[in-house]
Short mmCIF file of C-alpha atoms in Angstrom, two decimals:
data_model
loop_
_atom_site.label_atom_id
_atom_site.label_comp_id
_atom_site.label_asym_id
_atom_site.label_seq_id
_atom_site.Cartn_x
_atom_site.Cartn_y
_atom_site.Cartn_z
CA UNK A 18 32.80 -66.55 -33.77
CA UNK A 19 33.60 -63.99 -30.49
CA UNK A 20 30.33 -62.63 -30.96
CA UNK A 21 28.47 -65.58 -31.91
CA UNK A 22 29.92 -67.11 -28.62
CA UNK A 23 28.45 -64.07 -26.68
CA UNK A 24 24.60 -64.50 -27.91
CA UNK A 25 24.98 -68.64 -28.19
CA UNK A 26 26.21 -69.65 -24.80
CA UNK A 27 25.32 -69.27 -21.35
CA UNK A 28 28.04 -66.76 -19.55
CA UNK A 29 29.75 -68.86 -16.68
CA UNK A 30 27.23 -66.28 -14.02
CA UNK A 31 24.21 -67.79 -16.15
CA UNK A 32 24.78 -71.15 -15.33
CA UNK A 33 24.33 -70.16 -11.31
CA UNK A 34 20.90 -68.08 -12.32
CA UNK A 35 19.79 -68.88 -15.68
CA UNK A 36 18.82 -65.50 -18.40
CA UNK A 37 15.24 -64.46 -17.55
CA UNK A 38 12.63 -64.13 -20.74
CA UNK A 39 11.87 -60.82 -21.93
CA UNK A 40 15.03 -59.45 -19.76
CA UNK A 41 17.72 -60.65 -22.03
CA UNK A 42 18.45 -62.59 -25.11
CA UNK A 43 18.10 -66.78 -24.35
CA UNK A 44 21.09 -67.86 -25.94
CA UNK A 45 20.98 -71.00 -27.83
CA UNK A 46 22.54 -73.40 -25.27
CA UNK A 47 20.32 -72.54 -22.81
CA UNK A 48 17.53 -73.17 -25.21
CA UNK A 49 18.79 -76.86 -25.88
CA UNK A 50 18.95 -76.97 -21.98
CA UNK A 51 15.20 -76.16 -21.75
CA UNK A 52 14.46 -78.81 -24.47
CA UNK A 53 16.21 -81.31 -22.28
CA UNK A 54 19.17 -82.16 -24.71
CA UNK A 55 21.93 -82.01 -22.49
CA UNK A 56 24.25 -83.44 -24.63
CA UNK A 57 23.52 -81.55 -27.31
CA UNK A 58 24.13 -78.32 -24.96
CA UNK A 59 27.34 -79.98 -24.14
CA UNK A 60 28.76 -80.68 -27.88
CA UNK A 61 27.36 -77.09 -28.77
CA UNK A 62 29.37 -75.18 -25.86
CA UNK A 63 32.72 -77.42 -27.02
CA UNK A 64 32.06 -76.66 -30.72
CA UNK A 65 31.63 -72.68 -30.16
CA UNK A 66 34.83 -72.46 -27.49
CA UNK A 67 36.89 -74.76 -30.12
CA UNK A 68 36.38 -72.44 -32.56
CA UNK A 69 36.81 -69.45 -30.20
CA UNK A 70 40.04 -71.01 -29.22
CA UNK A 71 41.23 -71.82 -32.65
CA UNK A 72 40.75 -68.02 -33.77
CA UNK A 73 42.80 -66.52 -31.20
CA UNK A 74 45.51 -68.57 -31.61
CA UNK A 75 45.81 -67.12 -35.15
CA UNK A 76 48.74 -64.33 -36.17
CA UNK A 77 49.06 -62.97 -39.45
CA UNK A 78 52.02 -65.77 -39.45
CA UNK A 79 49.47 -68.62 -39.20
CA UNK A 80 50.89 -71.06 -41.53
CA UNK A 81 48.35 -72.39 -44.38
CA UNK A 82 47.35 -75.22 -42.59
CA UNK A 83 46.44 -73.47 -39.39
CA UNK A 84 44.26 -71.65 -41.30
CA UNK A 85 42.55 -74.62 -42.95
CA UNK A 86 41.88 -75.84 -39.20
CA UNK A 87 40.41 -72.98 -38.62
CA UNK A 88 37.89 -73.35 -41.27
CA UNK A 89 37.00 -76.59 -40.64
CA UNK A 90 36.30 -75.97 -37.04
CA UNK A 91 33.91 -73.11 -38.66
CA UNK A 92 32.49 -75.58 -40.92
CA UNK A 93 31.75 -78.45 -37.91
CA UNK A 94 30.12 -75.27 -36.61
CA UNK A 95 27.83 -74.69 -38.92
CA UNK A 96 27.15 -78.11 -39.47
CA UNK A 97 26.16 -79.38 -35.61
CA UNK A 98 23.26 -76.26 -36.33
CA UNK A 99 22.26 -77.47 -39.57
CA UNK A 100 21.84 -81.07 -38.55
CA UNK A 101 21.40 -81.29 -35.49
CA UNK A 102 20.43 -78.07 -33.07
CA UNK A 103 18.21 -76.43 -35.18
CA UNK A 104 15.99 -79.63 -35.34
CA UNK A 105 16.53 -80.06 -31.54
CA UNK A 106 15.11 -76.30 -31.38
CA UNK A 107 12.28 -77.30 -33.01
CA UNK A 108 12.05 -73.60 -34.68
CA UNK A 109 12.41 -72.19 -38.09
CA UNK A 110 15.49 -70.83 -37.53
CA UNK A 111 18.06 -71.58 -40.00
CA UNK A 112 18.16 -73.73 -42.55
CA UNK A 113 18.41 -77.62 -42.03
CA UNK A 114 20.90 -79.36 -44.70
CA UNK A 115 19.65 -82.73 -45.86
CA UNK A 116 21.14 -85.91 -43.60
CA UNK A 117 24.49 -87.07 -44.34
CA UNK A 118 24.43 -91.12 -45.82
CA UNK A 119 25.68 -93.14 -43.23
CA UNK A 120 27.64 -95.40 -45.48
CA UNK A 121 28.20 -98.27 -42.85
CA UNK A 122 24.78 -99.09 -43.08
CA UNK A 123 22.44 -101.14 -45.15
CA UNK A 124 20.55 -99.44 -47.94
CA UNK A 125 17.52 -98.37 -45.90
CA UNK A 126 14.21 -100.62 -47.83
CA UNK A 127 12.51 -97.50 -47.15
CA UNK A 128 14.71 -94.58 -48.20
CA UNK A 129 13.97 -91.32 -46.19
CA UNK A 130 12.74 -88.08 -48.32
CA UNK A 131 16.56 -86.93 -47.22
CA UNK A 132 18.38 -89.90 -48.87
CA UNK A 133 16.02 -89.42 -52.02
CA UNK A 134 16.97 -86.02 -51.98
CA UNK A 135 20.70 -86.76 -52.60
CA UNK A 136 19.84 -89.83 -54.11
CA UNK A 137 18.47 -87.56 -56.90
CA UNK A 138 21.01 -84.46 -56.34
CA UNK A 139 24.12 -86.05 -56.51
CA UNK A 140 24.12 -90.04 -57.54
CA UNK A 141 24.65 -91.83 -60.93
CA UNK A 142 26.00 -95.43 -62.10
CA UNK A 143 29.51 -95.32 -63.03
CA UNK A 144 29.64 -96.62 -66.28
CA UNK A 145 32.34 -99.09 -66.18
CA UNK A 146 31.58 -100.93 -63.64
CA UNK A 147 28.00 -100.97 -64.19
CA UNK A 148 28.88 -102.71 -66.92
CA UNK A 149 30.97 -105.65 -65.11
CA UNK A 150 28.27 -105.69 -62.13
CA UNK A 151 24.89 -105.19 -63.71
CA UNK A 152 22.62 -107.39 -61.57
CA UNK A 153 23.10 -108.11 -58.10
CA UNK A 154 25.60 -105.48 -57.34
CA UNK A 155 26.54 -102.24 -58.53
CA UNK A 156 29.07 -99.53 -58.45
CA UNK A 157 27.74 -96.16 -57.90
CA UNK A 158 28.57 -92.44 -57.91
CA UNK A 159 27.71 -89.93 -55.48
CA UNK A 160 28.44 -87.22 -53.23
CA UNK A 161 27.57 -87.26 -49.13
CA UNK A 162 28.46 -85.69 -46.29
CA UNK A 163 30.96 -87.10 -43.17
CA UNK A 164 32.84 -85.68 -40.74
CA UNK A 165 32.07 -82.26 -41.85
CA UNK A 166 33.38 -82.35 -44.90
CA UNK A 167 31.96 -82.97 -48.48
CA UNK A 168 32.96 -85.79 -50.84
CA UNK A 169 32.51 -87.48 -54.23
CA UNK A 170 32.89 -91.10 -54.35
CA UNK A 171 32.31 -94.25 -55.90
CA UNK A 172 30.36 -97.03 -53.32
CA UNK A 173 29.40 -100.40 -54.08
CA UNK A 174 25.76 -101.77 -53.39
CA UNK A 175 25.28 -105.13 -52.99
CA UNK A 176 22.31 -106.83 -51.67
CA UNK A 177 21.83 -104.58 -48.49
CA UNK A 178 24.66 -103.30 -47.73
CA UNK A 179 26.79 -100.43 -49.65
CA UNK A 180 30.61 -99.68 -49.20
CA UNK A 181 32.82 -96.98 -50.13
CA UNK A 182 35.21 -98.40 -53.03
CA UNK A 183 37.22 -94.70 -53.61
CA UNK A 184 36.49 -90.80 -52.73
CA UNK A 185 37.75 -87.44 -52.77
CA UNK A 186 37.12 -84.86 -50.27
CA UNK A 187 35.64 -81.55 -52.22
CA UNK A 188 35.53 -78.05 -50.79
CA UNK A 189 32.10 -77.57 -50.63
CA UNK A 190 29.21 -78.95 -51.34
CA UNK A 191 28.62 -80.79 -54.65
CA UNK A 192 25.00 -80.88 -56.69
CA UNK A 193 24.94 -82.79 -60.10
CA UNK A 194 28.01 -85.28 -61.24
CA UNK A 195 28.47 -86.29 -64.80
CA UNK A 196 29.86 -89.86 -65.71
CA UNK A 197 32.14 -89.49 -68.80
CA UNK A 198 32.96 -92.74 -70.80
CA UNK A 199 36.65 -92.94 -69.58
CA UNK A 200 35.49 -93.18 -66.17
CA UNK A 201 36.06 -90.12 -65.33
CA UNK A 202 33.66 -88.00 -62.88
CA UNK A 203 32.65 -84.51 -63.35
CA UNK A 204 31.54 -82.76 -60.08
CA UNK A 205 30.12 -79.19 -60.16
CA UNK A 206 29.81 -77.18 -56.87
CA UNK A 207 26.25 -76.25 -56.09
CA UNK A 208 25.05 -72.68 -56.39
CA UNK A 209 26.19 -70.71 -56.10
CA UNK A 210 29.35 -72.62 -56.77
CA UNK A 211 32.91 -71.89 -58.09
CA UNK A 212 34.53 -75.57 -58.38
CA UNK A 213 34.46 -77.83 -61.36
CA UNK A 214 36.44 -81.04 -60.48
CA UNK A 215 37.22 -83.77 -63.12
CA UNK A 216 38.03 -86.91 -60.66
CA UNK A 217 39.66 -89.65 -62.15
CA UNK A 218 38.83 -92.66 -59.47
CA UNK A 219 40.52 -95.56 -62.01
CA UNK A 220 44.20 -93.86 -62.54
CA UNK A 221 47.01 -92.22 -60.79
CA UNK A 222 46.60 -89.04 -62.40
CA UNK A 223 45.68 -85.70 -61.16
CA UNK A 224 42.76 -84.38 -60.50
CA UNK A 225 41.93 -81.43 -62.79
CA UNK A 226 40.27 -78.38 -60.98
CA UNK A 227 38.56 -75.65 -62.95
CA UNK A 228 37.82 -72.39 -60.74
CA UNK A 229 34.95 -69.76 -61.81
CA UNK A 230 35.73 -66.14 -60.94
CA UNK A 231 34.70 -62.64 -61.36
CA UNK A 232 30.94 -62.14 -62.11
CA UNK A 233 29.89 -65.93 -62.94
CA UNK A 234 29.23 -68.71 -60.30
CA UNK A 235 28.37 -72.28 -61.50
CA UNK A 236 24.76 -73.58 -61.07
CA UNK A 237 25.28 -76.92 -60.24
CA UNK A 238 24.71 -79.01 -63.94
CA UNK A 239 27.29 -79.90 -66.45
CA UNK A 240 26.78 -81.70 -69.51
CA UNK A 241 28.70 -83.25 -72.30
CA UNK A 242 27.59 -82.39 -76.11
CA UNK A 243 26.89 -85.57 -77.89
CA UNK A 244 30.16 -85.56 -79.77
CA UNK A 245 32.20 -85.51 -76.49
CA UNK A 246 34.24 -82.40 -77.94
CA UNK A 247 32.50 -80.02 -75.19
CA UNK A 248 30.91 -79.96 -71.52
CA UNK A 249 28.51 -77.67 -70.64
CA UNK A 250 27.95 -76.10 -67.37
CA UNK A 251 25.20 -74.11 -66.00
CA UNK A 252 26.48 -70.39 -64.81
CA UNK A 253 24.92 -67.60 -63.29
CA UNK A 254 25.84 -63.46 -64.36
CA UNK A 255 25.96 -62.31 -60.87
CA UNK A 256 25.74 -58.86 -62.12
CA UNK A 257 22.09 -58.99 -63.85
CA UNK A 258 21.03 -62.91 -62.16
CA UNK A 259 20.68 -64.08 -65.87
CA UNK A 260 21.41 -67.84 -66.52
CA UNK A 261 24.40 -68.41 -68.90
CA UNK A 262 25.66 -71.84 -70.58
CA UNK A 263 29.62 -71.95 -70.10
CA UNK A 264 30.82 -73.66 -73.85
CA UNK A 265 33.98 -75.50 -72.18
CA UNK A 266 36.73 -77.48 -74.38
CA UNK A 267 36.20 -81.15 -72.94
CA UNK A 268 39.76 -81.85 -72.70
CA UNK A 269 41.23 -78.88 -70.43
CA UNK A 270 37.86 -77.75 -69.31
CA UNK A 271 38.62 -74.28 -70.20
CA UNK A 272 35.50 -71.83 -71.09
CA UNK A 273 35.61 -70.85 -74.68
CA UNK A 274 32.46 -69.38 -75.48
CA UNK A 275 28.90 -68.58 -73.39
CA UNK A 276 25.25 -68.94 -74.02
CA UNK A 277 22.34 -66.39 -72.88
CA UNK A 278 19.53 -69.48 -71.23
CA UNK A 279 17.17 -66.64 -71.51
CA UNK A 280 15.75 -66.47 -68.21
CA UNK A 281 17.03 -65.66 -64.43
CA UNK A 282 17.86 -68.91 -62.19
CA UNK A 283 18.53 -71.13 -64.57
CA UNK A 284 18.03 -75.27 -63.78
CA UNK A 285 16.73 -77.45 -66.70
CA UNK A 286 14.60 -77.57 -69.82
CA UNK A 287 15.49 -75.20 -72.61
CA UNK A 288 16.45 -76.19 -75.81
CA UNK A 289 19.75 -74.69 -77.44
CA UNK A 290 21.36 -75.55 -80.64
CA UNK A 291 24.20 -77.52 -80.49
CA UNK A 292 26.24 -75.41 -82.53
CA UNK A 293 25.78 -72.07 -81.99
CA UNK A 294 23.48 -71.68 -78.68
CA UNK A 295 20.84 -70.20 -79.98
CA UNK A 296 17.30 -70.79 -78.32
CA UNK A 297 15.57 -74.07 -80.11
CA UNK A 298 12.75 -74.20 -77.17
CA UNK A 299 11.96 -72.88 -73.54
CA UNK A 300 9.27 -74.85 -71.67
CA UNK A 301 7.86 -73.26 -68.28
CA UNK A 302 5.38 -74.60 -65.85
CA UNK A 303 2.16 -72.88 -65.01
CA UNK A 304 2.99 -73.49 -61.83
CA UNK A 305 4.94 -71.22 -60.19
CA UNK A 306 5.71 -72.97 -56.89
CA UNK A 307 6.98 -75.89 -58.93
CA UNK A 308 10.65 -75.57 -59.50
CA UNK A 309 12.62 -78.20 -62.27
CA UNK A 310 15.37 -79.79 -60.79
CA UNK A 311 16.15 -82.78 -62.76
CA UNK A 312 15.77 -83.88 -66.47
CA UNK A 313 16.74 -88.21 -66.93
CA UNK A 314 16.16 -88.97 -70.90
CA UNK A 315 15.23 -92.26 -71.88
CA UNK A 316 15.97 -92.80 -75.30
CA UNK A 317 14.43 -96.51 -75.49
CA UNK A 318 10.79 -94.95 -74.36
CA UNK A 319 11.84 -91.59 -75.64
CA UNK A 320 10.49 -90.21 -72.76
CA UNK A 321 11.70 -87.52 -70.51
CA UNK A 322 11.79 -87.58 -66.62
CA UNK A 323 11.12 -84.46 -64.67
CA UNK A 324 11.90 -84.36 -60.87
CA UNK A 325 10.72 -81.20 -59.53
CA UNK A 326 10.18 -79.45 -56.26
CA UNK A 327 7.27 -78.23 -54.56
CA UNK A 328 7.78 -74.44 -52.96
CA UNK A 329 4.13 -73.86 -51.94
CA UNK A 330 3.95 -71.80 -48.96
CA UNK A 331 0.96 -74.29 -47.12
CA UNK A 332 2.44 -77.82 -46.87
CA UNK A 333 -1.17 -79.03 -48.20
CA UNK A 334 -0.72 -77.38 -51.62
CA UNK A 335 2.70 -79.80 -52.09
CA UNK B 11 33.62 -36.88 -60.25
CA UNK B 12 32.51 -34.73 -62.89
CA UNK B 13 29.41 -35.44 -62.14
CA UNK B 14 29.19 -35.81 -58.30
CA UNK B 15 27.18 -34.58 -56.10
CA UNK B 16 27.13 -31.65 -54.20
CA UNK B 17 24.47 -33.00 -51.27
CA UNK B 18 24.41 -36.04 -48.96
CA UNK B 19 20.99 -36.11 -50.20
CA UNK B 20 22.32 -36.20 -54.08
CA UNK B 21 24.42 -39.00 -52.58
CA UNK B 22 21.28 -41.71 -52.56
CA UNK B 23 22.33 -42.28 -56.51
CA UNK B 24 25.72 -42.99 -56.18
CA UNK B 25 26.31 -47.02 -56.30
CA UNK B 26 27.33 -49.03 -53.17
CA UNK B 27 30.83 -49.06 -54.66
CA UNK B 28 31.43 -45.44 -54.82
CA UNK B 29 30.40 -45.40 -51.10
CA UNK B 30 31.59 -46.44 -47.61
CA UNK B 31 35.00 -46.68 -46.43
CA UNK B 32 36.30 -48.72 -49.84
CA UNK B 33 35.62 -45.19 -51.43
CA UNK B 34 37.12 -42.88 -49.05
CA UNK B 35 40.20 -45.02 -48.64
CA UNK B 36 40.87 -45.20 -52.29
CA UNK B 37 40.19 -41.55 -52.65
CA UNK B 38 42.51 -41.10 -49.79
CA UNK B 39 45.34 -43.34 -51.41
CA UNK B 40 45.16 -41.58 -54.59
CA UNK B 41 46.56 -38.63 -52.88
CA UNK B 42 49.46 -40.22 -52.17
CA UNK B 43 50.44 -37.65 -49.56
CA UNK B 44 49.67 -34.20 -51.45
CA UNK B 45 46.23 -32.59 -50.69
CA UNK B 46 43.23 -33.45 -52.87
CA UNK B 47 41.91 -31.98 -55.27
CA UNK B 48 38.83 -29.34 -54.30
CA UNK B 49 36.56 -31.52 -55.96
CA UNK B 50 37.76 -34.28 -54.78
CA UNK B 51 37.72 -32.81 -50.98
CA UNK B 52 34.26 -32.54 -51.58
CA UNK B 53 33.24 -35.83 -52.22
CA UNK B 54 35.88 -37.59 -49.68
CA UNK B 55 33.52 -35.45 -47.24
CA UNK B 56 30.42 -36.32 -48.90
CA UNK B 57 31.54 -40.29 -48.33
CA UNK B 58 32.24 -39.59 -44.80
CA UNK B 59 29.36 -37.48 -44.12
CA UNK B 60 27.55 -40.59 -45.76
CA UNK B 61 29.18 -43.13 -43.52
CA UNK B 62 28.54 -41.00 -40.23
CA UNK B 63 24.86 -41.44 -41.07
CA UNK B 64 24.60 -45.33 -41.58
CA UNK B 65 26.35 -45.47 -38.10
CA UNK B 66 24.14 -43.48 -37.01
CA UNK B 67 21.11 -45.40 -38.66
CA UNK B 68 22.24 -48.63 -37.35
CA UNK B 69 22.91 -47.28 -33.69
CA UNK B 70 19.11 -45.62 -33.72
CA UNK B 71 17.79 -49.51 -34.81
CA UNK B 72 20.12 -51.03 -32.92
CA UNK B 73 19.25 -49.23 -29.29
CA UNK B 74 15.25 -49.76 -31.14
CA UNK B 75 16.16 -53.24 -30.96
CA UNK B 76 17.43 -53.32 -27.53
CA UNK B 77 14.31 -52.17 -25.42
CA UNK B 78 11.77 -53.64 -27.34
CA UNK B 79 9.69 -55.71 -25.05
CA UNK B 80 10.35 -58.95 -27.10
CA UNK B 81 7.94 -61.19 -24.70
CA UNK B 82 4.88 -58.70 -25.87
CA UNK B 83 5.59 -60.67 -29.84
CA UNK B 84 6.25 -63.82 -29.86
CA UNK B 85 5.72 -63.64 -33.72
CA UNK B 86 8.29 -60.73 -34.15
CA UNK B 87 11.05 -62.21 -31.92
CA UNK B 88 10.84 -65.66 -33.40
CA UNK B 89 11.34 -63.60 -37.03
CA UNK B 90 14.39 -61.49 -35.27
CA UNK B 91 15.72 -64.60 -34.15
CA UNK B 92 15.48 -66.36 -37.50
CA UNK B 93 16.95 -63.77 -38.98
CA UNK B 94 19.99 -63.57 -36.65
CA UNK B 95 20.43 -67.14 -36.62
CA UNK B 96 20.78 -66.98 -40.57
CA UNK B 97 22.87 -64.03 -40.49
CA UNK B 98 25.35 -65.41 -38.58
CA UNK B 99 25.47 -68.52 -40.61
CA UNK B 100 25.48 -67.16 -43.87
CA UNK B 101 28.81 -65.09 -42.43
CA UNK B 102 30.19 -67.50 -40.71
CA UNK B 103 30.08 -69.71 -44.33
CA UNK B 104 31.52 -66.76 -45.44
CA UNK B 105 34.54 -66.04 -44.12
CA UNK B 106 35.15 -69.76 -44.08
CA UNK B 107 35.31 -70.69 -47.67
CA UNK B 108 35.41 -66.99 -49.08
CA UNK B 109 38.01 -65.74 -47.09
CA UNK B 110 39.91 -68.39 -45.97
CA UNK B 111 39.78 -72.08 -47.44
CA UNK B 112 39.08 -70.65 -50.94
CA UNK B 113 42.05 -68.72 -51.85
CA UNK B 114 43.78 -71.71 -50.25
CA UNK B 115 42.80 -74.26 -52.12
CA UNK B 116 42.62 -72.33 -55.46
CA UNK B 117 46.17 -71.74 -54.70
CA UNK B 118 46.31 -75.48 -54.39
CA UNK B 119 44.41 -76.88 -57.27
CA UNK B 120 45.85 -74.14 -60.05
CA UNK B 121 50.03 -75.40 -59.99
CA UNK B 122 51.01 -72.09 -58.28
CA UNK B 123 54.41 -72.12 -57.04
CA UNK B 124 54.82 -72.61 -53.30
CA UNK B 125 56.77 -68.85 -53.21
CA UNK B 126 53.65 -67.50 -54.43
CA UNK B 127 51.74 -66.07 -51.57
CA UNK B 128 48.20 -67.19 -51.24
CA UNK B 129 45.97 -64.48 -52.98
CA UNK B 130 43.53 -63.96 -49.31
CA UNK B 131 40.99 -61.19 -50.44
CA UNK B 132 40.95 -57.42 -49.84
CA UNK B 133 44.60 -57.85 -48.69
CA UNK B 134 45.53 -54.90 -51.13
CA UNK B 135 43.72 -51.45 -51.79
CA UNK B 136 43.48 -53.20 -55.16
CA UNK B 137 41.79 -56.54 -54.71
CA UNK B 138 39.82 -54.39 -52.44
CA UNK B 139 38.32 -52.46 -54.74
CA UNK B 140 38.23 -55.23 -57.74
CA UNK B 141 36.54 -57.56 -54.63
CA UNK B 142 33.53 -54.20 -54.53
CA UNK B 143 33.15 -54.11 -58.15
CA UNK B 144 32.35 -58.18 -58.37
CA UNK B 145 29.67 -57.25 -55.99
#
């Protein structure tokens, strides 16, 4: 953060004769300042010093919490960039997270290619109260972004407007969640990830947290065999980048065996056997700048949904 | 060690984790006070040797950096820039949830007892050295 302050503010002497091109690095703020967003300048100055000023308040006494106020300065940080500066920039610099939901409003008629995004990513129907409010209204489950932090949550969506009915705040960022038939919600951290979270929105009890350590990070996906008796989550070997299928008993959520997915990076669509993992079918596109994100099966049609994403380096190819 | 080597050169086969300060501090900690071993010696000065010339890599493309004539590129310095600005993210994200909120709320989330201290990394020559190998 000390030396990120140094190269992304102005030094007080800058502000009297502003950094000259070509003579020294233009830090960031004084880049907003050229675009015109003052205010932006402003909130980016306040974020970097709070930080600053947070970090060397901190002893090797700092109590837990401290420290967790620390890291969420860090993380408000990051996020002002990602949302908001590096768009006012204009540049390529840094990667742009997709726009938080703003639950307080009305489900845009028109959603944005950013609320599909995490429409797709991290959304599905609860299935309880699907059931009591098929129709007109419905209770949903998805994950967003507010006040810097990450959640999982159940809204309601009626008409045109949506509410929050229950959340819970996550550590980081969440990609698929799984509906189980109790109600329960499975949330997987995106990858590389290292939470599993079983969220029970309908009872009192705990929440049950599953951490992945050592050489395996989650991938974002779980899945529950059709008997219930096992979820299945998407891992990554960190060690050789091979995909791996973590065999988890449903109940504790505790890894008790591991599938090869037979390729690097794995997503979606490969065929396993049920019983002992062992590869039924592999289906690839010939596309290479197509990546598989998303498999929906609809047994009525017996069709299968694909959503994928287009990497093609000239926007034209997309 | 049997089969160290005997140049800096020689040293380009020996894995990131046998490398760097990580390496010379647990080679310096298995001492435990006495002198090392010859072979040993060796090595330790091999790492250090090693070391010396990364610093000295990074100060040569580090003062590169510094007088380029950055206005001359516009291509170049928006690719330095992009590559900063990432850097910096990617370790600020880093020490944020790696470092810090992680081993919190793992510490949380798994019922340890409240007289357990939180297991921070690289706090130990141990987790040190198991954090390197996970790497």
């Amino acid at each position: 953060v000390t030396s990120l302050q140094a190269m992304a503010r102005l030094r007080p002497a800058q502000y009297a004769e502003p950094p000259r091109p070509g003579a020294v690095l233009i830090p960031i703020e004084s880049l907003l300042i050229g675009q015109g967003q003052l205010a932006l300048a402003q909130r980016w100055t306040k974020a970097l010093d709070g930080a600053g000023a947070e970090l060397a308040a901190l002893t090797q006494l700092s109590s837990d919490i401290e420290l967790l106020a620390m890291a969420q300065r860090m993380k408000a940080l990051t996020v002002l960039y990602q949302n908001e500066v590096a768009a006012a920039l204009d540049g390529r610099w840094g990667f742009r997270r997709p726009m938080a939901i703003d639950l307080s409003a009305p489900v845009p008629t028109c959603l944005s290619r950013s609320h599909c995004l995490l429409a797709v990513a991290g959304m599905a129907v609860w299935p309880g109260a699907w059931a009591a409010t098929r129709g007109a209204c419905a209770t949903l489950v998805a994950a967003w972004e507010a006040d810097n932090r990450d959640h999982v949550g159940l809204f309601a969506v009626a008409g045109d407007t949506w509410s929050v009915q229950q959340s819970v705040t996550v550590p980081t960022r969440p990609h698929a969640l799984l509906t189980e038939p109790d109600g329960t919600v499975l949330a997987v951290a995106r990858r590389p990830g290292d939470w599993l979270l079983r969220w029970r929105p309908a009872t009192t009890q705990q929440q049950q947290w599953r951490w992945i350590t050592g050489d395996r990070r989650f991938n974002g996906h779980a899945v529950a065999s059709a008997d219930g008796a096992q979820i299945w989550t998407t891992e990554t070997d960190l060690d050789s980048a091979q995909g791996r299928l973590g065999v988890r008993e449903a109940r504790s959520l505790e890894k008790i065996d591991e599938w090869a997915t037979h390729g690097m990076g794995l997503h979606e669509l490969l065929a396993l056997n049920p019983k002992s993992g062992a590869l039924l079918g592999q289906w690839r596109l010939g596309d290479p700048f197509l990546s598989i994100r998303h498999l929906a099966w609809d047994a009525s049609t017996q069709r299968l949904g694909i959503a994928l994403q287009a990497e093609h380096p000239a926007a034209e190819d997309r | 060690l049997v089969k160290a080597p005997q140049t800096l050169a020689e040293m380009e086969r020996v894995g990131t984790p046998a490398k760097g300060f990580p390496a010379l501090e647990q080679l310096l900690s298995a001492a435990s006070g006495s002198a090392l071993a010859p072979a040993t010696c060796h090595y330790a000065g091999l790492v250090a040797q090693g070391i010396a010339a990364e610093a000295s890599a990074l100060k040569t493309e580090f003062a590169a950096l510094a007088q380029k004539d950055w206005s001359e590129s516009p291509e170049d310095a928006s690719s330095a820039f992009a590559e900063w600005i990432n850097q910096w993210l990617g370790g600020l994200e880093q020490l944020r949830w790696t470092h810090i909120e992680k081993p919190i709320q793992t510490h949380r989330t798994t019922g340890a007892s409240s007289s357990e201290p939180v297991a921070f990394p690289r706090l130990t020559r141990e987790a040190n050295l198991a954090d390197w190998r996970a790497q």
